[in-house]
Short mmCIF file of C-alpha atoms in Angstrom, two decimals:
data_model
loop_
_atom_site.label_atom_id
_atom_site.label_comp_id
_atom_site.label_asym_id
_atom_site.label_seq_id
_atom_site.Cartn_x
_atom_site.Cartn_y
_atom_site.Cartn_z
CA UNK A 203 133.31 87.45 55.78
CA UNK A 204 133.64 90.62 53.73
CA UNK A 205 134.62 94.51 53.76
CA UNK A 206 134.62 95.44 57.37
CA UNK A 207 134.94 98.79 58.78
CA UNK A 208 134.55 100.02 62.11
CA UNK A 209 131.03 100.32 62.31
CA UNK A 210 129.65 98.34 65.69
CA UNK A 211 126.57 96.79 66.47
CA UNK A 212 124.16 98.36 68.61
CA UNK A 213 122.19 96.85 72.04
CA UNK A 214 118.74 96.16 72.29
CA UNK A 215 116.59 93.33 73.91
CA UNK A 216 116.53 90.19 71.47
CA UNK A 217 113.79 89.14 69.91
CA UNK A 218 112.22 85.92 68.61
CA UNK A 219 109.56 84.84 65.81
CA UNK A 220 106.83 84.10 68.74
CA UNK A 221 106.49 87.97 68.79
CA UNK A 222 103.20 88.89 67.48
CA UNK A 223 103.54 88.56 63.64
CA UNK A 224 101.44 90.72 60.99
CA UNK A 225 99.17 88.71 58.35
CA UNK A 226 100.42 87.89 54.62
CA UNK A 227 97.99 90.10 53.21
CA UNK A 228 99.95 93.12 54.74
CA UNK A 229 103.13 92.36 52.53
CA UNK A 230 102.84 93.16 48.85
CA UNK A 231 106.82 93.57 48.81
CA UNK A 232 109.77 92.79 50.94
CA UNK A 233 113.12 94.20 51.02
CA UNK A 234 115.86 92.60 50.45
CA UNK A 235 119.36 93.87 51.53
CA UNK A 236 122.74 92.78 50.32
CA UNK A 237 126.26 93.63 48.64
CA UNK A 238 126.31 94.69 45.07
CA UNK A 239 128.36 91.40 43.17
CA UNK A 240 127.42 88.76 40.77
CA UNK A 241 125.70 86.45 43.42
CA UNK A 242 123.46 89.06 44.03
CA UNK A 243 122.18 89.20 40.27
CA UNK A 244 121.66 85.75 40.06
CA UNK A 245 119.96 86.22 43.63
CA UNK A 246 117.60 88.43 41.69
CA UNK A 247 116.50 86.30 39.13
CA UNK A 248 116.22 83.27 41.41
CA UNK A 249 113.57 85.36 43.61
CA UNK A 250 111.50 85.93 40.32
CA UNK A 251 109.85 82.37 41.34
CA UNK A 252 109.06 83.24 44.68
CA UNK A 253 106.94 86.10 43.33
CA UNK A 254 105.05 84.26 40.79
CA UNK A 255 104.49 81.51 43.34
CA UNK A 256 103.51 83.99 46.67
CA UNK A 257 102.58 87.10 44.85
CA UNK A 258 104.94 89.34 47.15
CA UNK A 259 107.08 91.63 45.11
CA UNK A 260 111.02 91.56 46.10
CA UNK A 261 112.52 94.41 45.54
CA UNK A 262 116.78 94.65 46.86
CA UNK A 263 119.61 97.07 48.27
CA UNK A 264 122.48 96.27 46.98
CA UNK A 265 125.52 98.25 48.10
CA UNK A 266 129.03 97.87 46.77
CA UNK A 267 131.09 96.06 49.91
CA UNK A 268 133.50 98.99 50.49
CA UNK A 269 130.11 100.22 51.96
CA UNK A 270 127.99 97.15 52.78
CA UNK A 271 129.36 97.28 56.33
CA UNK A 272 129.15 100.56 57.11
CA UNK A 273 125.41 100.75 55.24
CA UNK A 274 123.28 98.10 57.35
CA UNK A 275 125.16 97.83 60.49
CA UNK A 276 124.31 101.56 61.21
CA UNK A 277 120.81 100.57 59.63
CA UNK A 278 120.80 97.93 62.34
CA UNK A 279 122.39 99.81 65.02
CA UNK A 280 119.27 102.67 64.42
CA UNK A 281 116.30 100.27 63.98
CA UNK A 282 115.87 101.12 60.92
CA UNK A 283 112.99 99.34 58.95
CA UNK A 284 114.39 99.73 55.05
CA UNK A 285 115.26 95.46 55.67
CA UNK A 286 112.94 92.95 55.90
CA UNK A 287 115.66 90.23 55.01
CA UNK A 288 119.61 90.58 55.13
CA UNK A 289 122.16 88.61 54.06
CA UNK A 290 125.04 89.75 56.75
CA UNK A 291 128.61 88.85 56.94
CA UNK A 292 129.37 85.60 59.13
CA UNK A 293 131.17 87.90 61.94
CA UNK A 294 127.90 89.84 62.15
CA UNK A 295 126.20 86.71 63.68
CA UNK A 296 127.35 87.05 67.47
CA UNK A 297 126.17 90.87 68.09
CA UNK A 298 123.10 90.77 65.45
CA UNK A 299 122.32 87.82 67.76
CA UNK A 300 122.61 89.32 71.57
CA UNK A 301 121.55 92.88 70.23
CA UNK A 302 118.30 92.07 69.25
CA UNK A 303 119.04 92.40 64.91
CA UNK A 304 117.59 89.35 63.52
CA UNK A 305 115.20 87.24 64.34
CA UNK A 306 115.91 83.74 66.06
CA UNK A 307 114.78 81.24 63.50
CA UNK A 308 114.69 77.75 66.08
CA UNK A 309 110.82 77.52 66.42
CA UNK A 310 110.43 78.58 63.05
CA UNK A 311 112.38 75.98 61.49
CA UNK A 312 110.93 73.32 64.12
CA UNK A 313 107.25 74.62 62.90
CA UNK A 314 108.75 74.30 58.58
CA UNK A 315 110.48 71.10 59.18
CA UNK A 316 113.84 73.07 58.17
CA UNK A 317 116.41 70.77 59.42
CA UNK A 318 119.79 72.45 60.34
CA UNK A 319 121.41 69.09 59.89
CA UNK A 320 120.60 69.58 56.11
CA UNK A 321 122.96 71.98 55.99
CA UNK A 322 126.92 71.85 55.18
CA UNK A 323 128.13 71.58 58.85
CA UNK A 324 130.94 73.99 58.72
CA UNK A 325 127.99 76.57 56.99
CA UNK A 326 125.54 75.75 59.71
CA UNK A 327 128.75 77.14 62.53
CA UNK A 328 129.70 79.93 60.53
CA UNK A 329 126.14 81.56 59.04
CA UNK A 330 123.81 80.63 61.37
CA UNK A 331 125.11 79.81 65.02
CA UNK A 332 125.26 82.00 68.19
CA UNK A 333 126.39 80.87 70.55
CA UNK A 334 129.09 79.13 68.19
CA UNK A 335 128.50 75.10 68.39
CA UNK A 336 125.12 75.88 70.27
CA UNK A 337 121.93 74.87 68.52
CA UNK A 338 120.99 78.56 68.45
CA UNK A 339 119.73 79.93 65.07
CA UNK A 340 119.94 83.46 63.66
CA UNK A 341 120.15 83.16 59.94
CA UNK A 342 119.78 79.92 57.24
CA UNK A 343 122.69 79.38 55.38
CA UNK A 344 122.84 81.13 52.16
CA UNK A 345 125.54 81.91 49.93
CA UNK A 346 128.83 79.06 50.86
CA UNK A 347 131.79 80.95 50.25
CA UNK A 348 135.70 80.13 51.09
CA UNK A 349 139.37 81.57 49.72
CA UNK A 350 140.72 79.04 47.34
CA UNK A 351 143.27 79.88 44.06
CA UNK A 352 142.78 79.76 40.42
CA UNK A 353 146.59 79.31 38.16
CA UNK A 354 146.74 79.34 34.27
CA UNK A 355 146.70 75.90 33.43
CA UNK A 356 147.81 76.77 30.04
CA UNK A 357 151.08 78.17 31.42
CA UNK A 358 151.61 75.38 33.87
CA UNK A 359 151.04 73.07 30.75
CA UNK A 360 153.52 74.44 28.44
CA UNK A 361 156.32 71.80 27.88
CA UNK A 362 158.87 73.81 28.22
CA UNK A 363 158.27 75.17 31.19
CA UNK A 364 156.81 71.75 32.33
CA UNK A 365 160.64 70.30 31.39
CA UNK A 366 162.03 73.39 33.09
CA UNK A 367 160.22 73.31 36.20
CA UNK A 368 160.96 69.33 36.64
CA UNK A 369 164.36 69.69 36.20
CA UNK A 370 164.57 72.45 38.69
CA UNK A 371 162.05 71.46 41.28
CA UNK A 372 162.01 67.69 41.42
CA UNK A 373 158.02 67.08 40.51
CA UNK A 374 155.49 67.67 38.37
CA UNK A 375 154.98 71.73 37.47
CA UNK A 376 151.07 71.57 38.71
CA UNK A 377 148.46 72.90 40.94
CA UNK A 378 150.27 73.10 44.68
CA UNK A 379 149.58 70.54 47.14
CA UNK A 380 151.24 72.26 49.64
CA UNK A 381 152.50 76.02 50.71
CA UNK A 382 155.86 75.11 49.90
CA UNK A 383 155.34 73.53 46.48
CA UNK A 384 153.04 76.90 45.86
CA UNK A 385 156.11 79.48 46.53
CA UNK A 386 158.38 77.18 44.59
CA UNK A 387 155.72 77.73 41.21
CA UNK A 388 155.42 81.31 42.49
CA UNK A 389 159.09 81.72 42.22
CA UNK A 390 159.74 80.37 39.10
CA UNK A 391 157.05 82.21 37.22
CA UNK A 392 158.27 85.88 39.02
CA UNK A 393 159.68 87.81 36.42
CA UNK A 394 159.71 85.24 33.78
CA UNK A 395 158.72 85.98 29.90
CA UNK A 396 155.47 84.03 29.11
CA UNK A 397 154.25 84.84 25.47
CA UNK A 398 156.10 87.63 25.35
CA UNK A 399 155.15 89.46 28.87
CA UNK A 400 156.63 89.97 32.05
CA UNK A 401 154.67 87.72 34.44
CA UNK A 402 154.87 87.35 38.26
CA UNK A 403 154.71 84.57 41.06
CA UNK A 404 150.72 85.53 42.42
CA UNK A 405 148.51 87.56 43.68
CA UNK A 406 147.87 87.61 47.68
CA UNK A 407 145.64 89.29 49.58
CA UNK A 408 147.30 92.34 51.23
CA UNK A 409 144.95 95.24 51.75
CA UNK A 410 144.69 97.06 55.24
CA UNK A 411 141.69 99.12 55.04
CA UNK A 412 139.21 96.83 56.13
CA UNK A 413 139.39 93.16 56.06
CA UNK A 414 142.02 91.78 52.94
CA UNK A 415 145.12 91.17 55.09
CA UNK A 416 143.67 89.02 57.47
CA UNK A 417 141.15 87.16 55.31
CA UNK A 418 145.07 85.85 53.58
CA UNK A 419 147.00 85.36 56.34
CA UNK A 420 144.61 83.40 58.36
CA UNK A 421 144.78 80.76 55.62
CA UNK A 422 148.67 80.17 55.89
CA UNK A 423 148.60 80.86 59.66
CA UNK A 424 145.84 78.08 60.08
CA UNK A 425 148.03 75.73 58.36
CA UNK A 426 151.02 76.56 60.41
CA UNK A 427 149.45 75.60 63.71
CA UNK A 428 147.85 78.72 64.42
CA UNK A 429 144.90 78.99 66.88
CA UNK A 430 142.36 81.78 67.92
CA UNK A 431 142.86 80.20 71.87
CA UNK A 432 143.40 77.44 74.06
CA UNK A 433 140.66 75.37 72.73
CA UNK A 434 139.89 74.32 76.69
CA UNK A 435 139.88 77.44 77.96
CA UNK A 436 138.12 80.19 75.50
CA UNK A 437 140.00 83.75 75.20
CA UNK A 438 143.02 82.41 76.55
CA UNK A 439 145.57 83.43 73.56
CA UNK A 440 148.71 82.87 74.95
CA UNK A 441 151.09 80.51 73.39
CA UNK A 442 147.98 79.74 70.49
CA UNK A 443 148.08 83.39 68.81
CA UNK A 444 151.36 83.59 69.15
CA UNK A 445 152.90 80.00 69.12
CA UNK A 446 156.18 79.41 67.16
CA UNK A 447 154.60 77.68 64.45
CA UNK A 448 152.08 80.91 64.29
CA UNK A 449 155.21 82.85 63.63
CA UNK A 450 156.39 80.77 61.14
CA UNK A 451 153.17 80.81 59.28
CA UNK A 452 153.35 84.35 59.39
CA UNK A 453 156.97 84.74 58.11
CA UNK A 454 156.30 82.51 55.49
CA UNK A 455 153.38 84.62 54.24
CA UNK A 456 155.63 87.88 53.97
CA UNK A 457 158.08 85.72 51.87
CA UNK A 458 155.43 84.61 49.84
CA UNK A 459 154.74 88.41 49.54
CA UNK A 460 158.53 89.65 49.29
CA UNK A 461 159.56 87.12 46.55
CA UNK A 462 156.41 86.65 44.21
CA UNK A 463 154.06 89.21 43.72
CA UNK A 464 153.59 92.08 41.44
CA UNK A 465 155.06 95.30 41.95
CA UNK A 466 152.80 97.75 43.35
CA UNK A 467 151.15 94.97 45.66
CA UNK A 468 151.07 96.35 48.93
CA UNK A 469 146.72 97.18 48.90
CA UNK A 470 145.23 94.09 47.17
CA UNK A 471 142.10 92.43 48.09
CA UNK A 472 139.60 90.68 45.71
CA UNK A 473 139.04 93.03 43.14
CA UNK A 474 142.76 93.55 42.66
CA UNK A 475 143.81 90.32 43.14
CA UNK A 476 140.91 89.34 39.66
CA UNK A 477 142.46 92.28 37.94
CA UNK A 478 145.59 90.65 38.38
CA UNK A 479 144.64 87.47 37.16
CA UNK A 480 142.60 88.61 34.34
CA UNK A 481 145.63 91.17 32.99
CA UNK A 482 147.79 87.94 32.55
CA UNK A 483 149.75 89.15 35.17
CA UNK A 484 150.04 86.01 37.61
CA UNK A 485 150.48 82.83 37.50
CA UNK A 486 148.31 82.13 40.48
CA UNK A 487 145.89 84.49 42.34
CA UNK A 488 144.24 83.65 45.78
CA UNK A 489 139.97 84.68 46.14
CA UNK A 490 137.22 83.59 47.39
CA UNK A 491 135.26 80.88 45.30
CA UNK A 492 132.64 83.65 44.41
CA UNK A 493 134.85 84.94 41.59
CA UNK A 494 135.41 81.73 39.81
CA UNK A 495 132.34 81.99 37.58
CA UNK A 496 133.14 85.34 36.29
CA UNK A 497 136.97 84.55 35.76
CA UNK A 498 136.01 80.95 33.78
CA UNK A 499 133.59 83.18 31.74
CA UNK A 500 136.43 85.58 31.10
CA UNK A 501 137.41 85.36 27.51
CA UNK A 502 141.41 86.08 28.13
CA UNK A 503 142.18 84.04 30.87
CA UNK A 504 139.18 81.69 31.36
CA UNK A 505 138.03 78.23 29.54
CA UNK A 506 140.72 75.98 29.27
CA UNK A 507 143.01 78.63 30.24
CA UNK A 508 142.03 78.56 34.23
CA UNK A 509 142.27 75.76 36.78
CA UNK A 510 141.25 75.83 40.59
CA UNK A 511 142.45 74.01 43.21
CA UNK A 512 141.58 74.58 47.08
CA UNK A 513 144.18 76.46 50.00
CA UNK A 514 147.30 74.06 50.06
CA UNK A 515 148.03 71.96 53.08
CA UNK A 516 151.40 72.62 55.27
CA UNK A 517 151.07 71.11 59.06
CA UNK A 518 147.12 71.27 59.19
CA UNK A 519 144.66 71.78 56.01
CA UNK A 520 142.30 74.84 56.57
CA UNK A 521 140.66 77.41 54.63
CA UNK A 522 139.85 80.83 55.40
CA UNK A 523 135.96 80.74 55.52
CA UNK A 524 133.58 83.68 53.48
CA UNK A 525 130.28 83.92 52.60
CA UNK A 526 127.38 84.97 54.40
CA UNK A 527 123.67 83.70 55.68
CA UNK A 528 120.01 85.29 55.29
CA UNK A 529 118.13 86.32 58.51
CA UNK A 530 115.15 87.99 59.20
CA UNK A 531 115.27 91.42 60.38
CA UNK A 532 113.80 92.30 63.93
CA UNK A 533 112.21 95.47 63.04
CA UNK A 534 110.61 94.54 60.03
CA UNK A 535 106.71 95.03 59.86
CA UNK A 536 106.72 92.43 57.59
CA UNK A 537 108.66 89.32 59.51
CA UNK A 538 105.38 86.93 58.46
CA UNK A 539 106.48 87.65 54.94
CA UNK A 540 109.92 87.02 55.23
CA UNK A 541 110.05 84.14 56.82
CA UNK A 542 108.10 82.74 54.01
CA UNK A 543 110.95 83.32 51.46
CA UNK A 544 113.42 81.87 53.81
CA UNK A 545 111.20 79.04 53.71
CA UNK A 546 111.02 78.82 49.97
CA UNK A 547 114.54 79.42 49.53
CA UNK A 548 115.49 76.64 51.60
CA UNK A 549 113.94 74.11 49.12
CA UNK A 550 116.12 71.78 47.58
CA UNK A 551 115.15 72.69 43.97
CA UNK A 552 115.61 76.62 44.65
CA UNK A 553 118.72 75.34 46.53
CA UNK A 554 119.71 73.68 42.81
CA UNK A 555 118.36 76.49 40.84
CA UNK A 556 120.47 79.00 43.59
CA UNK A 557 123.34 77.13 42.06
CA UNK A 558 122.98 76.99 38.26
CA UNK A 559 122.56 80.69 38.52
CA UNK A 560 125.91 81.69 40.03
CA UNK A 561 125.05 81.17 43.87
CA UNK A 562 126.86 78.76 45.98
CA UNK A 563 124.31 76.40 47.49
CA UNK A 564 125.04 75.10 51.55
CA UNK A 565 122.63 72.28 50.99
CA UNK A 566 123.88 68.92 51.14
CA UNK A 567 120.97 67.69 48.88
CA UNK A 568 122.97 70.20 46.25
CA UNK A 569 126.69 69.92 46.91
CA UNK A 570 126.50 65.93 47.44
CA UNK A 571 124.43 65.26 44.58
CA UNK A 572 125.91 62.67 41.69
CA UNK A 573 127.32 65.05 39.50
CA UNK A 574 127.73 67.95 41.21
CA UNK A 575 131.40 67.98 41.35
CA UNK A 576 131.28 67.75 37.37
CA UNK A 577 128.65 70.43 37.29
CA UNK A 578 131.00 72.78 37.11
CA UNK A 579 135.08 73.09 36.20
CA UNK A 580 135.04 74.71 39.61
CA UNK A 581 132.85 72.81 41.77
CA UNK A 582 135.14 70.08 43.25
CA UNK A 583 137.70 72.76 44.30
CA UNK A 584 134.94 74.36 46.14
CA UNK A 585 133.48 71.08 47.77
CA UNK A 586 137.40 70.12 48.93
CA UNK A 587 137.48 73.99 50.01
CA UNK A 588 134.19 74.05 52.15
CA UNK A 589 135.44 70.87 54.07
CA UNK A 590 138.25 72.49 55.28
CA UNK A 591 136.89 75.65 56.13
CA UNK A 592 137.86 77.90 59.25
CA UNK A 593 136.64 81.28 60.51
CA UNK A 594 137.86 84.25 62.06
CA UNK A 595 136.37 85.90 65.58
CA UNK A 596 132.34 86.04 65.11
CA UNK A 597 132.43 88.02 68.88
CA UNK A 598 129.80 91.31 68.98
CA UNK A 599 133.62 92.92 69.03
CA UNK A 600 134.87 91.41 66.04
CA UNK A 601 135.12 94.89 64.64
CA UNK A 602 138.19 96.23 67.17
CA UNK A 603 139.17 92.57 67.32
CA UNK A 604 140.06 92.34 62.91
CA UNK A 605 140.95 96.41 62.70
CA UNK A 606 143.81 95.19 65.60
CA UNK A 607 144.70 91.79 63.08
CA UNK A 608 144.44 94.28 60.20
CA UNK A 609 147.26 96.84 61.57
CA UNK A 610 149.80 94.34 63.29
CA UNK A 611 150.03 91.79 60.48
CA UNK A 612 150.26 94.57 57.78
CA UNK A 613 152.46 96.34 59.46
CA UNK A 614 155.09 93.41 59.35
CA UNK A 615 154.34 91.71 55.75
CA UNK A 616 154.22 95.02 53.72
CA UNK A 617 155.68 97.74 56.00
CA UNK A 618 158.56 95.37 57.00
CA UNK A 619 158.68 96.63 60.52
CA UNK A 620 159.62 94.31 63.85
CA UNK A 621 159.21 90.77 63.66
CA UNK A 622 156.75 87.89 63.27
CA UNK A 623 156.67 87.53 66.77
CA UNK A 624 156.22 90.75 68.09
CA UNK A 625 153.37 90.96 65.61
CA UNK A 626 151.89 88.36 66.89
CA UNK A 627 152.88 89.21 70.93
CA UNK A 628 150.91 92.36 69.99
CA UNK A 629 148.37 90.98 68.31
CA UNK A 630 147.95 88.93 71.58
CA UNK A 631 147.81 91.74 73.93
CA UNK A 632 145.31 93.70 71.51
CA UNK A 633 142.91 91.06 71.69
CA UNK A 634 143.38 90.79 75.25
CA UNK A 635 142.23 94.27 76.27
CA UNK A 636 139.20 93.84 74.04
CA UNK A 637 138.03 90.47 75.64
CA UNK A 638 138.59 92.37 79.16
CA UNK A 639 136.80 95.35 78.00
CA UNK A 640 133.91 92.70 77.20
CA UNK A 641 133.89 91.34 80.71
CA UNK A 642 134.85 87.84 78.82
CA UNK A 643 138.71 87.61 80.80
#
């Protein structure tokens, strides 16, 4: 999941890939439409291969992701034909999927052999499915993504703030296990001298413009108890939204906020919260996983400086879930085409390749391979991230449903006004006039 804005998706009549299909020799190029980021440049030189094997040029949007929304769901929403493939968000899924926007990909991958099963499970759920847990599929998994943290292991090993820490804490000054253990590093670093500077507890994810508040929370909240609804009765919200260990979650995450972050942290989201981090500012920083290559390449704060380690544990162990998969766009003229570079991208060696690049492979073949976890400094914290990976609404009115997230739960962690529970009370009875306006309650 990434920027969101309030742009909705459009109806039409779904379509499937046994629509009549235009011959190969009709494509010499497909389009290619994504966000403008580092996955998307390695993207690019991946898709060199496909051309020299298949001859079709590939030629890309890329938009930055304060736009990305706003860009190609109103190029959805008009028909427009500028896509051929699109790599959407994971909450585009359900309305992309009953309005008509991609193509459904089931008799296509029974036809390739293109087993689903391949696939990291929790990937397969949140890129592909609609209906969720339905074997109903809209996209192929394509670039794994999940919020985890990165720390500077060479302040954490400093002895004596290892000695300090130990004698104040109890245990081992190291990467948290748990959310508790995390605040208790975030308050000792907030404010303290390290090498000279002023440094602070870390960077959160706070921003309310579009999606930054809630893709934070959620990962505290999940590991509070926290539930979406009743899971035996769908859209039923009260007492799961809102439960007392939901409101603990929550009031834990505006203490994490009030008592160890940064001054002037009241709009962060993943570009601030790297800035941070590569400044020297924090101690910690949460992100999504996409960002660790960049920040290990980073000649201040990367190397041996940096260590990872996956969302701590409280009550439950969950992750917020990111990242996005590629589908086939309904009203291309050129669907023939495209589904042949889903097919080649689905190899296992372009899978591999995806990932020595900068791209973060879905395949099992890739991400369970001997060696993979060693591939990379950050590779294990991403495989223990992606196995505990949860995701907010996909709905077609996810859009209403995260703006309504976005204002309650900023509105008490920065703002300071009401309480965790009547944040959450409202949150409940937002949600529940959307799900009625949908006819679903």
């Amino acid at each position: 999941m990434r920027k969101i804005t309030k742009a909705l998706l459009g109806a039409t009549t779904a379509l499937t890939v046994s629509a009549a299909l235009p011959s190969v020799s009709q494509a010499e190029q497909l389009t290619l439409c994504w966000a403008a980021w580092d996955p998307a440049n390695a993207l690019v030189e991946l898709s060199k291969d496909f051309t020299a094997k298949t001859k079709i040029d590939m030629k890309f949007e890329f938009v930055p992701w304060t736009s990305y929304a706003d860009r190609f769901l109103n190029e959805l929403n008009s028909h427009g034909k500028l896509c051929d493939l699109i790599i959407g968000d994971s909450q585009w899924i359900g309305g992309s999927a009953e309005n008509g926007h991609y193509v459904k990909l089931n008799d296509f991958f029974d036809k390739e052999g293109i087993k689903m099963d391949d696939f990291v499970p929790a990937t397969v759920v949140g890129y592909s499915e609609w209906p969720k847990n339905t074997p109903n599929y809209w996209a192929l998994p394509a670039m794994g993504d999940v919020v985890g943290w990165t720390y500077r292991k060479d302040w954490f090993e400093k002895p004596e703030l290892q000695k300090e820490f130990q004698e104040k804490y109890g245990w081992k000054l190291d990467a948290p296990k748990t959310y508790d253990q995390l605040k208790q590093i975030g308050e000792f670093f907030q404010n303290r001298k390290v090498d000279g500077q002023t440094v602070y507890g870390a960077s959160i994810y706070t921003e309310r413009g579009s999606e930054g508040i809630t893709m934070g929370v959620t990962n505290v909240l999940y590991d509070w108890g926290f539930q979406y609804d009743n899971p035996k009765k769908p859209y039923e919200m009260e007492g799961f939204v809102n439960s007392p260990d939901a409101v603990a979650g929550l009031e834990f995450y505006k203490s994490l906020y009030d008592c160890c972050t940064p001054p002037g942290s009241s709009n962060v989201y993943m570009t601030e919260s790297a800035d941070a981090f590569k400044s020297g500012q924090v101690a910690m920083q949460m992100n999504f996983a996409f960002t660790w290559p960049g920040l290990y390449k980073d000649e201040k704060v990367g190397g041996d400086r940096i260590g990872f380690f996956p969302n701590p544990a409280e009550k439950a162990h969950f992750a917020q879930l990111g990242g996005q998969g590629i589908s086939v766009v309904s009203y291309s003229d050129k669907q023939e085409q495209a589904l042949q570079y889903i097919k080649w991208f689905a190899q296992p060696d372009v899978q591999a390749k995806w990932w020595e690049l900068g791209g973060y492979s879905c395949l099992n073949a890739v991400v369970n391979a001997p060696g993979f976890a060693a591939s990379q400094p950050y590779a294990q914290a991403f495989l223990d991230s992606m196995a505990i990976v949860k995701d907010f609404w996909a709905e077609p009115s996810y859009a209403p449903l995260l703006q309504a997230m976005q204002k309650r739960v900023h509105n008490y962690v920065v703002a300071g006004n009401g309480t965790a529970k009547e944040a959450l009370d409202g949150l409940v009875k937002d949600w529940t006039e959307t799900f009625q306006d949908d006819g679903k309650i």
